[in-house]
Amino acid sequence: MSAAGTRAARTGARPFATAPVYVVGLALAAVVLVPIVYVALGGFRTNSQIAADPAGLPDPWVSHNYADVITAGTFWRQLGNSMIVAAIATALIVGVSSLACYPLSRMEFRGREAIYTFFTFGLLFPVAVAALPLYLLLHQLGLLESLLGIALPEAAFGIPITIIILRPFMRAVPVELEDAAAMDGCGHFGFFWRILLPLSRPALVTVIILSVITSWNNYILPFLVLTDPGHWTLPLGVANYSTEHSADTAGILAFTTVSMVPALLFFLAAERRIVGGLSGAVKG
Amino acid sequence: VSNIDGVTAGRARARPAVRRPRGTWLEIALFLAPAVALYAVFLIVPVVEAVRYSLYAWDGLGPLTDFVRLGNYREAFGDAEFRQAMGHNGILVALSLILQLPLSLGVALLLNRPLRGRSVLRLLFFTPYVLSEAITAVIFLQLLQPDGLVDAALRDVGLGGLVQLWLADTKLVFYTLFVVITWKYIGFAIILFLAGLQGVPSELHEAAAMDGASSWESFRFVTLPLLGPTIRIWAFLAVIGSIQLFDIVWIMTRGGPAGASSTMASYMIDQGVNSYRLGYATAVAVILFGICFVFSLLYQVLVLRRDVAGGTARMAG
């Protein structure tokens, strides 16, 4: 991106007024940042400070709100639950979708396109449409109050997009590699495991990121399925914390800030892949 | 997020279809079985069940006995609250297209210029998108409390007269939510358009400039047409997202006060969870799906068809 930018600069397509551009850019940056910074700073204030001057800065800075969040078990338990759900859902999605993509991309058999279409059809169903019947199904299966009960539907709803992203990648792997592997005595699963999967790594990374983010942010399923606070995931925990402790504004702000940290760290660590993966995946 | 048809679709299509008859049926079945099983049990079954439940008056507990045919659907379309919720989804679609599109396109054009700190700004604008809906909702719940940051800031700059009951005024609450939604999702549009702008060769602008085009003309006749496919995909996602909106609405207002900020999805969950009307609520879910489905099909046929290389074209199968 920056390469293209400097090229445009060199060729000097058009002169531009720098100052207004910066003013607009900084104003927008402020709009994005102020809510986040306000919440983070608010966690360093006391409730009486916030009540006296909602727009003020911490004076003096207090750390007990954050200390409470970090030393109490609630946040860590919810973080752990979210990680378990995301890990199970992502492992399932990537596992079953890549297995299915192998015959769908590299074998010829009757009904292949029908099966592919059957999978892509799932894109049209948001989780919300199926949320209530899903609740009843999980009830019948004894999976209410269970993290597996969240992860399994998340995985099912993630299959369509994963197959759609993976299939063209797997299809593009040269046939010669498959022939060579066969000559070396490599069976279908051996080829899939040793050659196809490693070569599909870029697509797998995109798919994993998509799946982790979707699972991490999922609210409606945990909301319906998990009533026991010990099972809550982070989004559910954050939303419920603010209603349960509504008198403790500073506590809410601290809890919310701490819950943002994992997503922000993940974003900073994988920014290029996330942005590239998401925009690339959509843009086509 | 629906209909993402792969970065590589174009690349793959350049290759001839792979000819491989060598898998036996058993092998093929073994590779496909786990995905088919998971997908069937946790996606197909609930969706089919939704359609079945929607034909009954049912509280979700007893047996399914009170078959009401299309009664739930008739009731929904006649219900003032549901119609209000549908109207809100409609307003949301319109506002997204009318306000978010120019705004995000403008910011993308801005960031596409040589600008110091551009990558930081890009990172910043995308940050709300990676925060969960729940966190976004809680942040703005705090900001928009009476005498919260927004009110205090307005008073501090002498605009105290503008202070409103942002989340309690029935005339205002839905537009307040729209601002929150825009804050959350606009970064995605910006990133998408920036990626699209990278594909517009600067030579074209130079050529246009040499032909005496003003910068507006250059934008209108060079940039905009080349961004067309990206804009059309974004519009599709924005409309579908607006129709399905739930999390932020539910956490911030539960669709209230008095249904003033409801969406179809929040109405559905409210009917199912708070009123124990599961048959009726699934009928609403099916309507919601039907609207998305019809829109997707029409959009594929009428709008996306010409973007042959564009991702979603093959989505409907």
Coordinates of C-alpha atoms in Angstrom, one line a residue:
Chain A
M1 CA 0.0 0.0 0.0
S2 CA 2.7 2.5 0.9
A3 CA 4.6 1.6 -2.3
A4 CA 1.6 2.6 -4.3
G5 CA 1.3 5.8 -2.2
T6 CA 4.9 6.9 -2.8
R7 CA 4.5 6.1 -6.5
A8 CA 1.5 8.4 -6.6
A9 CA 3.5 11.0 -4.8
R10 CA 6.4 10.8 -7.2
T11 CA 4.3 11.0 -10.3
G12 CA 2.5 13.9 -8.5
A13 CA -0.9 13.1 -9.8
R14 CA -2.4 16.2 -8.3
P15 CA -1.3 18.8 -5.8
F16 CA -3.3 18.7 -2.7
A17 CA -3.9 21.0 0.3
T18 CA -2.1 19.3 3.1
A19 CA -3.4 21.2 6.1
P20 CA -7.2 20.5 5.6
V21 CA -6.4 16.9 4.9
Y22 CA -4.6 16.6 8.3
V23 CA -7.4 18.5 10.1
V24 CA -10.0 16.1 8.7
G25 CA -7.8 13.1 9.4
L26 CA -7.1 14.1 13.0
A27 CA -10.7 15.0 13.7
L28 CA -11.8 11.6 12.5
A29 CA -9.1 9.9 14.5
A30 CA -10.4 11.7 17.6
V31 CA -13.9 10.5 16.9
V32 CA -12.6 6.9 16.8
L33 CA -10.2 7.3 19.8
V34 CA -12.1 9.4 22.3
P35 CA -14.7 6.7 23.3
I36 CA -11.9 4.1 23.8
V37 CA -9.6 6.4 25.6
Y38 CA -12.4 7.8 27.8
V39 CA -13.3 4.3 28.9
A40 CA -9.7 3.4 29.6
L41 CA -9.0 6.6 31.6
G42 CA -12.3 6.3 33.4
G43 CA -11.1 3.0 34.8
F44 CA -8.4 5.1 36.6
R45 CA -11.0 7.3 38.3
T46 CA -13.3 6.9 41.2
N47 CA -17.1 6.9 40.9
S48 CA -17.2 10.3 42.7
Q49 CA -14.7 11.8 40.3
I50 CA -16.8 10.6 37.4
A51 CA -20.0 11.9 38.9
A52 CA -18.4 15.3 39.7
D53 CA -17.0 15.8 36.2
P54 CA -17.8 13.2 33.6
A55 CA -15.4 14.7 31.0
G56 CA -12.5 15.1 33.4
L57 CA -9.2 13.3 33.7
P58 CA -8.2 11.1 36.6
D59 CA -7.3 13.2 39.6
P60 CA -5.7 11.5 41.5
W61 CA -5.2 8.4 39.4
V62 CA -6.5 5.3 41.2
S63 CA -5.6 1.8 40.3
H64 CA -8.1 -0.2 42.4
N65 CA -10.7 -0.6 39.7
Y66 CA -8.2 -2.3 37.5
A67 CA -6.7 -4.2 40.4
D68 CA -10.1 -5.5 41.3
V69 CA -10.8 -6.7 37.7
I70 CA -7.4 -8.4 37.4
T71 CA -7.4 -10.0 40.8
A72 CA -11.0 -11.2 40.7
G73 CA -11.6 -14.5 38.9
T74 CA -14.5 -13.2 36.7
F75 CA -12.5 -11.7 33.8
W76 CA -10.0 -14.5 33.6
R77 CA -12.7 -17.2 33.7
Q78 CA -14.6 -15.4 30.9
L79 CA -11.4 -15.0 28.9
G80 CA -10.7 -18.7 29.3
N81 CA -14.2 -19.6 28.2
S82 CA -13.9 -17.4 25.1
M83 CA -10.6 -18.9 24.3
I84 CA -11.9 -22.5 24.7
V85 CA -14.9 -21.7 22.5
A86 CA -12.8 -20.0 19.8
A87 CA -10.2 -22.8 19.8
I88 CA -12.8 -25.6 19.5
A89 CA -14.8 -23.8 16.9
T90 CA -11.8 -22.8 14.8
A91 CA -10.2 -26.3 15.0
L92 CA -13.5 -27.9 14.0
I93 CA -14.1 -25.4 11.1
V94 CA -10.6 -25.7 9.7
G95 CA -10.5 -29.5 10.2
V96 CA -13.7 -30.5 8.6
S97 CA -13.8 -27.8 5.9
S98 CA -10.3 -28.6 4.6
L99 CA -11.0 -32.3 4.6
A100 CA -14.2 -31.7 2.7
C101 CA -12.5 -29.3 0.3
Y102 CA -10.1 -31.9 -0.9
P103 CA -12.6 -34.0 -2.8
L104 CA -14.6 -30.9 -3.6
S105 CA -11.6 -29.2 -5.2
R106 CA -9.5 -32.1 -6.6
M107 CA -11.6 -35.1 -7.3
E108 CA -14.2 -35.7 -10.0
F109 CA -17.4 -37.3 -9.0
R110 CA -21.1 -37.0 -9.6
G111 CA -22.9 -34.5 -7.4
R112 CA -19.7 -32.6 -6.5
E113 CA -21.1 -29.2 -7.5
A114 CA -24.4 -30.0 -5.8
I115 CA -22.6 -30.7 -2.6
Y116 CA -20.6 -27.5 -3.0
T117 CA -23.7 -25.5 -3.6
F118 CA -25.3 -27.2 -0.6
F119 CA -22.5 -25.9 1.6
T120 CA -22.5 -22.4 0.1
F121 CA -26.2 -22.1 0.7
G122 CA -25.5 -21.8 4.4
L123 CA -24.1 -18.3 3.8
L124 CA -27.6 -17.1 3.5
F125 CA -28.5 -18.1 7.1
P126 CA -27.4 -15.7 9.8
V127 CA -27.1 -17.4 13.2
A128 CA -29.9 -15.2 14.4
V129 CA -32.4 -16.9 12.1
A130 CA -31.6 -20.3 13.6
A131 CA -30.9 -19.1 17.1
L132 CA -34.2 -20.2 18.7
P133 CA -34.3 -23.7 17.1
L134 CA -30.6 -24.0 17.9
Y135 CA -31.4 -23.4 21.5
L136 CA -34.1 -26.1 21.5
L137 CA -31.7 -28.5 19.7
L138 CA -28.9 -27.9 22.2
H139 CA -31.5 -28.5 24.9
Q140 CA -32.4 -31.9 23.4
L141 CA -28.7 -32.8 23.1
G142 CA -28.0 -31.8 26.7
L143 CA -25.5 -29.1 25.5
L144 CA -27.1 -26.1 27.2
E145 CA -24.7 -24.5 29.7
S146 CA -21.8 -26.1 27.8
L147 CA -19.0 -24.3 25.8
L148 CA -19.2 -27.2 23.3
G149 CA -22.8 -26.2 22.7
I150 CA -21.6 -22.8 21.6
A151 CA -18.6 -24.0 19.6
L152 CA -20.5 -26.7 17.5
P153 CA -23.0 -24.3 16.0
E154 CA -20.4 -21.7 15.5
A155 CA -18.3 -24.2 13.5
A156 CA -21.3 -25.3 11.5
F157 CA -22.1 -21.7 10.5
G158 CA -18.5 -21.1 9.7
I159 CA -18.2 -24.0 7.2
P160 CA -19.7 -22.2 4.1
I161 CA -17.3 -19.3 4.1
T162 CA -14.3 -21.5 4.9
I163 CA -15.0 -23.9 2.0
I164 CA -15.6 -21.0 -0.3
I165 CA -12.2 -19.5 0.5
L166 CA -10.3 -22.8 0.6
R167 CA -11.6 -24.5 -2.5
P168 CA -10.0 -22.3 -5.1
F169 CA -6.7 -22.4 -3.2
M170 CA -6.6 -26.2 -3.1
R171 CA -7.7 -26.3 -6.7
A172 CA -4.7 -24.2 -7.8
V173 CA -2.2 -26.7 -6.5
P174 CA -0.6 -28.2 -9.6
V175 CA -1.7 -31.6 -10.6
E176 CA 2.0 -32.6 -11.1
L177 CA 2.5 -32.5 -7.4
E178 CA -0.3 -35.0 -6.9
D179 CA 1.1 -37.3 -9.6
A180 CA 4.6 -37.1 -8.0
A181 CA 3.1 -37.9 -4.6
A182 CA 1.2 -40.8 -5.9
M183 CA 4.3 -42.2 -7.6
D184 CA 6.1 -42.0 -4.2
G185 CA 3.4 -44.1 -2.7
C186 CA 1.5 -41.3 -1.1
G187 CA -2.2 -42.0 -0.6
H188 CA -5.0 -39.5 -0.8
F189 CA -4.8 -38.7 2.9
G190 CA -1.0 -38.5 2.8
F191 CA -1.2 -36.0 -0.1
F192 CA -3.8 -34.0 1.7
W193 CA -1.9 -33.9 4.9
R194 CA 1.7 -33.5 3.7
I195 CA 1.3 -31.4 0.6
L196 CA -2.2 -29.8 0.1
L197 CA -2.6 -28.4 3.6
P198 CA 0.9 -26.9 3.8
L199 CA 0.5 -25.3 0.4
S200 CA -2.9 -23.9 1.4
R201 CA -1.3 -22.0 4.4
P202 CA -2.2 -18.5 3.3
A203 CA -5.8 -19.3 2.8
L204 CA -5.8 -21.3 6.1
V205 CA -4.5 -18.2 7.9
T206 CA -7.3 -16.1 6.5
V207 CA -9.9 -18.7 7.5
I208 CA -8.5 -19.1 11.0
I209 CA -8.5 -15.3 11.6
L210 CA -12.1 -15.0 10.3
S211 CA -13.2 -17.9 12.5
V212 CA -11.5 -16.6 15.6
I213 CA -12.9 -13.1 15.3
T214 CA -16.4 -14.4 14.6
S215 CA -16.3 -16.7 17.5
W216 CA -14.7 -14.1 19.8
N217 CA -17.4 -11.6 19.1
N218 CA -20.4 -13.9 19.1
Y219 CA -23.0 -12.7 21.5
I220 CA -26.4 -14.1 20.6
L221 CA -25.6 -17.8 21.1
P222 CA -23.9 -17.5 24.5
F223 CA -26.7 -15.1 25.5
L224 CA -29.3 -17.8 24.7
V225 CA -27.4 -20.8 25.9
L226 CA -25.3 -19.8 28.9
T227 CA -27.1 -18.6 32.0
D228 CA -24.6 -19.7 34.6
P229 CA -22.1 -16.9 35.1
G230 CA -19.3 -19.4 35.4
H231 CA -19.8 -20.3 31.7
W232 CA -20.0 -16.8 30.3
T233 CA -17.8 -15.8 27.4
L234 CA -16.3 -12.3 27.3
P235 CA -19.0 -10.5 25.2
L236 CA -21.7 -11.9 27.4
G237 CA -19.7 -11.1 30.5
V238 CA -19.0 -7.5 29.4
A239 CA -22.7 -6.9 28.5
N240 CA -24.0 -8.4 31.7
Y241 CA -21.3 -6.7 33.9
S242 CA -22.6 -3.3 32.9
T243 CA -26.2 -4.2 33.8
E244 CA -25.3 -6.0 37.1
H245 CA -22.9 -3.3 38.4
S246 CA -24.8 -0.3 37.0
A247 CA -24.0 1.8 40.0
D248 CA -20.3 1.2 39.7
T249 CA -19.4 3.2 36.6
A250 CA -15.7 3.1 37.2
G251 CA -15.8 -0.6 37.7
I252 CA -17.7 -1.1 34.4
L253 CA -15.1 1.1 32.6
A254 CA -12.2 -0.8 34.0
F255 CA -13.8 -4.2 33.2
T256 CA -14.7 -3.1 29.7
T257 CA -11.1 -1.8 29.1
V258 CA -9.5 -5.0 30.3
S259 CA -11.8 -7.0 28.0
M260 CA -10.8 -5.0 25.0
V261 CA -7.1 -5.9 25.5
P262 CA -7.1 -9.4 24.1
A263 CA -8.8 -8.3 20.8
L264 CA -6.6 -5.2 20.5
L265 CA -3.4 -7.3 21.1
F266 CA -4.6 -9.8 18.5
F267 CA -5.3 -7.0 16.1
L268 CA -1.9 -5.4 16.6
A269 CA -0.1 -8.7 16.3
A270 CA -1.9 -9.7 13.1
E271 CA -3.0 -6.4 11.7
R272 CA -1.6 -6.9 8.2
R273 CA -3.2 -10.4 7.9
I274 CA -6.5 -9.3 9.5
V275 CA -6.9 -6.3 7.3
G276 CA -5.6 -8.1 4.2
G277 CA -7.5 -11.2 4.9
L278 CA -10.8 -9.5 5.6
S279 CA -10.7 -7.0 2.7
G280 CA -9.2 -9.5 0.3
A281 CA -11.7 -12.1 1.2
V282 CA -14.6 -9.8 0.6
K283 CA -13.3 -7.9 -2.4
G284 CA -12.6 -10.9 -4.6
Chain B
V1 CA -20.6 -11.6 7.3
S2 CA -21.9 -13.4 4.3
N3 CA -20.9 -14.1 0.7
I4 CA -17.2 -13.9 0.7
D5 CA -16.1 -15.8 -2.3
G6 CA -12.4 -16.0 -1.9
V7 CA -9.5 -13.8 -2.8
T8 CA -8.4 -16.4 -5.1
A9 CA -11.5 -17.1 -7.1
G10 CA -10.0 -15.3 -10.1
R11 CA -6.7 -17.0 -9.8
A12 CA -8.3 -20.4 -9.6
R13 CA -10.5 -19.9 -12.6
A14 CA -7.5 -19.3 -14.7
R15 CA -6.6 -23.0 -14.3
P16 CA -8.5 -25.7 -16.1
A17 CA -10.6 -27.8 -13.8
V18 CA -8.6 -30.5 -12.2
R19 CA -9.2 -33.9 -13.7
R20 CA -9.0 -36.5 -11.0
P21 CA -11.3 -39.5 -11.1
R22 CA -9.1 -41.5 -8.8
G23 CA -10.9 -41.2 -5.4
T24 CA -13.1 -44.1 -4.6
W25 CA -16.6 -43.4 -3.3
L26 CA -15.6 -44.5 0.2
E27 CA -12.7 -42.1 0.2
I28 CA -14.8 -39.3 -1.0
A29 CA -17.4 -40.0 1.6
L30 CA -14.8 -40.2 4.4
F31 CA -13.4 -36.8 3.5
L32 CA -16.8 -35.2 3.2
A33 CA -18.6 -36.9 6.2
P34 CA -17.4 -34.7 9.1
A35 CA -18.3 -31.5 7.4
V36 CA -21.6 -32.8 6.2
A37 CA -22.5 -34.1 9.6
L38 CA -21.6 -30.9 11.5
Y39 CA -23.3 -28.7 8.9
A40 CA -26.4 -30.8 8.7
V41 CA -27.0 -31.2 12.5
F42 CA -26.2 -27.6 13.5
L43 CA -27.2 -25.6 10.5
I44 CA -29.7 -27.4 8.3
V45 CA -31.7 -29.1 11.0
P46 CA -32.3 -25.8 13.0
V47 CA -33.2 -23.9 9.9
V48 CA -35.7 -26.6 8.8
E49 CA -37.0 -26.8 12.3
A50 CA -37.5 -23.1 12.3
V51 CA -39.8 -23.4 9.4
R52 CA -41.7 -26.2 11.1
Y53 CA -42.1 -24.4 14.4
S54 CA -43.3 -21.3 12.6
L55 CA -46.5 -23.1 11.7
Y56 CA -47.5 -23.7 15.3
A57 CA -48.6 -21.7 18.3
W58 CA -46.0 -22.9 20.7
D59 CA -44.4 -21.9 24.0
G60 CA -41.3 -24.1 23.4
L61 CA -42.1 -26.4 26.3
G62 CA -45.1 -28.7 25.6
P63 CA -45.7 -30.8 22.5
L64 CA -46.2 -29.2 19.1
T65 CA -50.0 -29.6 18.7
D66 CA -51.5 -26.2 18.0
F67 CA -51.1 -26.1 14.2
V68 CA -52.0 -22.6 13.0
R69 CA -50.8 -22.8 9.4
L70 CA -49.7 -19.4 8.3
G71 CA -51.4 -17.7 11.3
N72 CA -48.1 -16.6 12.8
Y73 CA -47.0 -15.0 9.6
R74 CA -50.4 -13.2 9.2
E75 CA -50.1 -12.0 12.8
A76 CA -46.5 -10.7 12.2
F77 CA -47.4 -8.7 9.1
G78 CA -50.4 -7.3 10.9
D79 CA -48.5 -6.4 14.1
A80 CA -47.7 -2.8 14.5
E81 CA -44.6 -3.5 16.6
F82 CA -43.2 -5.8 14.0
R83 CA -44.0 -3.4 11.2
Q84 CA -42.2 -0.7 13.2
A85 CA -39.2 -3.0 13.5
M86 CA -39.2 -3.6 9.8
G87 CA -39.4 0.1 9.2
H88 CA -36.4 0.6 11.4
N89 CA -34.4 -1.9 9.4
G90 CA -35.5 -0.1 6.3
I91 CA -34.3 3.3 7.7
L92 CA -31.0 1.6 8.6
V93 CA -30.5 0.3 5.1
A94 CA -31.2 3.8 3.6
L95 CA -29.0 5.7 6.1
S96 CA -26.1 3.2 5.6
L97 CA -26.1 3.7 1.9
I98 CA -26.8 7.5 2.0
L99 CA -24.5 8.5 4.8
Q100 CA -21.9 5.7 5.4
L101 CA -21.0 5.3 1.7
P102 CA -19.9 8.9 1.0
L103 CA -18.3 9.2 4.4
S104 CA -16.2 6.1 4.1
L105 CA -15.4 6.8 0.5
G106 CA -14.2 10.3 1.4
V107 CA -12.0 9.0 4.2
A108 CA -10.6 6.3 1.9
L109 CA -9.8 8.9 -0.8
L110 CA -8.1 11.0 1.9
L111 CA -6.0 8.2 3.2
N112 CA -5.1 7.1 -0.3
R113 CA -3.0 10.3 -0.7
P114 CA 0.6 10.5 0.4
L115 CA 0.1 11.5 4.0
R116 CA 2.4 11.2 6.9
G117 CA 1.0 8.9 9.5
R118 CA -1.3 7.3 7.1
S119 CA -0.7 3.7 8.2
V120 CA -1.4 4.8 11.8
L121 CA -4.7 6.4 10.8
R122 CA -5.6 3.3 8.8
L123 CA -4.9 1.2 11.9
L124 CA -6.9 3.5 14.0
F125 CA -10.0 3.6 11.8
F126 CA -10.1 -0.2 11.7
T127 CA -9.8 -0.6 15.5
P128 CA -13.6 -0.3 16.3
Y129 CA -14.2 -3.1 13.8
V130 CA -12.2 -5.6 15.8
L131 CA -13.9 -4.7 19.0
S132 CA -16.9 -6.9 19.7
E133 CA -20.4 -5.6 19.4
A134 CA -20.8 -6.2 23.1
I135 CA -17.9 -4.0 24.0
T136 CA -19.0 -1.3 21.6
A137 CA -22.4 -1.3 23.0
V138 CA -21.2 -1.0 26.6
I139 CA -18.8 1.8 25.8
F140 CA -21.5 3.9 24.2
L141 CA -24.0 3.0 26.9
Q142 CA -21.6 4.7 29.3
L143 CA -20.8 7.7 27.0
L144 CA -24.5 8.4 26.4
Q145 CA -25.8 8.2 29.9
P146 CA -27.6 11.3 31.1
D147 CA -24.7 13.5 32.3
G148 CA -22.2 11.1 30.7
L149 CA -19.3 12.2 28.6
V150 CA -21.3 13.3 25.6
D151 CA -23.6 15.6 27.7
A152 CA -20.7 16.9 29.7
A153 CA -18.6 17.6 26.6
L154 CA -21.5 19.5 25.0
R155 CA -22.0 21.6 28.1
D156 CA -18.2 22.3 28.3
V157 CA -18.2 23.8 24.9
G158 CA -21.3 25.8 25.5
L159 CA -23.7 23.6 23.6
G160 CA -25.6 22.4 26.6
G161 CA -28.8 23.2 24.8
L162 CA -28.2 20.2 22.5
V163 CA -28.1 17.7 25.4
Q164 CA -30.8 15.1 24.8
L165 CA -32.0 11.9 26.4
W166 CA -30.0 10.0 23.7
L167 CA -31.2 6.6 24.6
A168 CA -34.6 7.3 26.2
D169 CA -36.1 9.7 23.7
T170 CA -38.3 7.6 21.4
K171 CA -37.8 10.0 18.5
L172 CA -34.0 10.0 18.8
V173 CA -32.9 6.7 20.1
F174 CA -32.7 4.9 16.8
Y175 CA -30.6 7.6 15.3
T176 CA -28.3 7.5 18.3
L177 CA -27.9 3.8 17.6
F178 CA -27.2 4.5 14.0
V179 CA -24.2 6.7 15.0
V180 CA -22.9 3.9 17.2
I181 CA -23.2 1.4 14.4
T182 CA -21.5 3.8 12.0
W183 CA -18.6 4.2 14.5
K184 CA -18.3 0.4 14.7
Y185 CA -18.5 -0.6 11.1
I186 CA -17.2 2.4 9.0
G187 CA -13.6 1.2 9.4
F188 CA -14.4 -1.9 7.4
A189 CA -15.8 0.1 4.5
I190 CA -12.8 2.4 4.6
I191 CA -10.4 -0.5 4.5
L192 CA -12.3 -2.1 1.7
F193 CA -12.4 1.1 -0.4
L194 CA -8.7 1.7 0.2
A195 CA -8.0 -1.8 -1.1
G196 CA -10.1 -1.0 -4.1
L197 CA -8.3 2.3 -4.7
Q198 CA -5.0 0.5 -4.8
G199 CA -6.3 -1.1 -7.9
V200 CA -6.9 2.2 -9.7
P201 CA -3.7 2.9 -11.8
S202 CA -2.4 6.5 -11.3
E203 CA -1.6 6.6 -15.0
L204 CA -5.3 6.9 -15.6
H205 CA -5.5 10.0 -13.5
E206 CA -2.5 11.4 -15.3
A207 CA -4.2 10.8 -18.6
A208 CA -7.4 12.3 -17.4
A209 CA -5.5 15.4 -16.1
M210 CA -3.7 15.7 -19.5
D211 CA -7.1 15.7 -21.2
G212 CA -8.1 18.6 -18.9
A213 CA -10.2 16.8 -16.4
S214 CA -10.8 18.5 -13.1
S215 CA -10.1 16.5 -10.0
W216 CA -13.9 16.0 -9.6
E217 CA -14.2 14.7 -13.1
S218 CA -11.2 12.5 -12.6
F219 CA -12.9 11.1 -9.5
R220 CA -16.3 10.8 -11.2
F221 CA -15.2 9.2 -14.4
V222 CA -12.1 7.3 -13.5
T223 CA -12.0 6.4 -9.8
L224 CA -15.7 5.8 -9.2
P225 CA -16.3 3.4 -12.1
L226 CA -13.2 1.4 -11.2
L227 CA -14.3 1.2 -7.6
G228 CA -17.7 0.0 -8.7
P229 CA -17.3 -3.7 -7.9
T230 CA -15.9 -2.9 -4.4
I231 CA -18.8 -0.4 -3.7
R232 CA -21.4 -3.0 -4.9
I233 CA -20.0 -5.7 -2.6
W234 CA -19.8 -3.3 0.3
A235 CA -23.4 -2.2 -0.3
F236 CA -24.5 -5.8 -0.3
L237 CA -22.9 -6.5 3.0
A238 CA -24.2 -3.2 4.5
V239 CA -27.8 -4.0 3.5
I240 CA -27.6 -7.6 4.8
G241 CA -26.0 -6.4 8.0
S242 CA -28.6 -3.7 8.4
I243 CA -31.4 -6.3 8.0
Q244 CA -29.9 -8.7 10.5
L245 CA -28.7 -6.1 13.1
F246 CA -29.1 -7.5 16.7
D247 CA -26.3 -7.4 19.2
I248 CA -25.7 -3.6 19.6
V249 CA -29.5 -2.9 19.7
W250 CA -30.2 -5.6 22.2
I251 CA -27.4 -4.7 24.6
M252 CA -28.0 -1.0 24.5
T253 CA -31.8 -0.7 24.5
R254 CA -33.4 -4.1 24.1
G255 CA -35.2 -2.4 21.2
G256 CA -36.9 0.1 23.5
P257 CA -38.1 2.3 24.8
A258 CA -41.5 1.2 23.6
G259 CA -40.1 -0.5 20.5
A260 CA -38.6 2.8 19.4
S261 CA -35.2 1.2 18.5
S262 CA -36.4 -2.3 17.6
T263 CA -35.1 -4.3 14.7
M264 CA -36.6 -7.5 13.3
A265 CA -34.0 -9.6 15.1
S266 CA -34.5 -7.8 18.4
Y267 CA -38.3 -8.2 18.1
M268 CA -37.8 -11.9 17.3
I269 CA -35.6 -12.6 20.3
D270 CA -37.9 -10.5 22.5
Q271 CA -40.9 -12.5 21.4
G272 CA -39.1 -15.8 21.9
V273 CA -37.2 -15.2 25.1
N274 CA -39.4 -12.8 27.0
S275 CA -42.9 -13.8 25.8
Y276 CA -42.2 -17.5 25.3
R277 CA -43.8 -17.4 21.9
L278 CA -41.4 -19.7 20.1
G279 CA -43.7 -20.5 17.2
Y280 CA -44.4 -16.9 16.5
A281 CA -40.7 -15.9 17.0
T282 CA -39.5 -18.5 14.5
A283 CA -42.1 -17.2 12.0
V284 CA -40.4 -13.8 12.4
A285 CA -37.0 -15.5 11.9
V286 CA -38.2 -17.1 8.7
I287 CA -39.5 -13.7 7.4
L288 CA -36.2 -12.2 8.3
F289 CA -34.4 -14.9 6.3
G290 CA -36.9 -14.6 3.4
I291 CA -36.1 -10.9 3.1
C292 CA -32.4 -11.6 3.1
F293 CA -32.8 -14.4 0.6
V294 CA -34.9 -12.4 -1.9
F295 CA -32.6 -9.4 -1.6
S296 CA -29.5 -11.6 -2.2
L297 CA -31.1 -13.2 -5.2
L298 CA -32.2 -9.9 -6.7
Y299 CA -28.9 -8.3 -6.0
Q300 CA -27.0 -11.2 -7.6
V301 CA -29.2 -11.0 -10.7
L302 CA -29.6 -7.3 -11.1
V303 CA -26.4 -5.8 -9.7
L304 CA -23.6 -8.2 -9.2
R305 CA -24.0 -10.1 -12.4
R306 CA -21.8 -7.8 -14.4
D307 CA -19.0 -8.1 -11.8
V308 CA -18.0 -11.4 -13.3
A309 CA -14.7 -11.4 -11.5
G310 CA -16.3 -10.2 -8.3
G311 CA -16.6 -12.6 -5.5
T312 CA -20.3 -13.0 -4.8
A313 CA -21.5 -13.7 -8.3
R314 CA -21.4 -17.4 -7.9
M315 CA -22.7 -17.4 -4.4
A316 CA -26.3 -18.2 -5.1
G317 CA -25.1 -21.3 -6.8

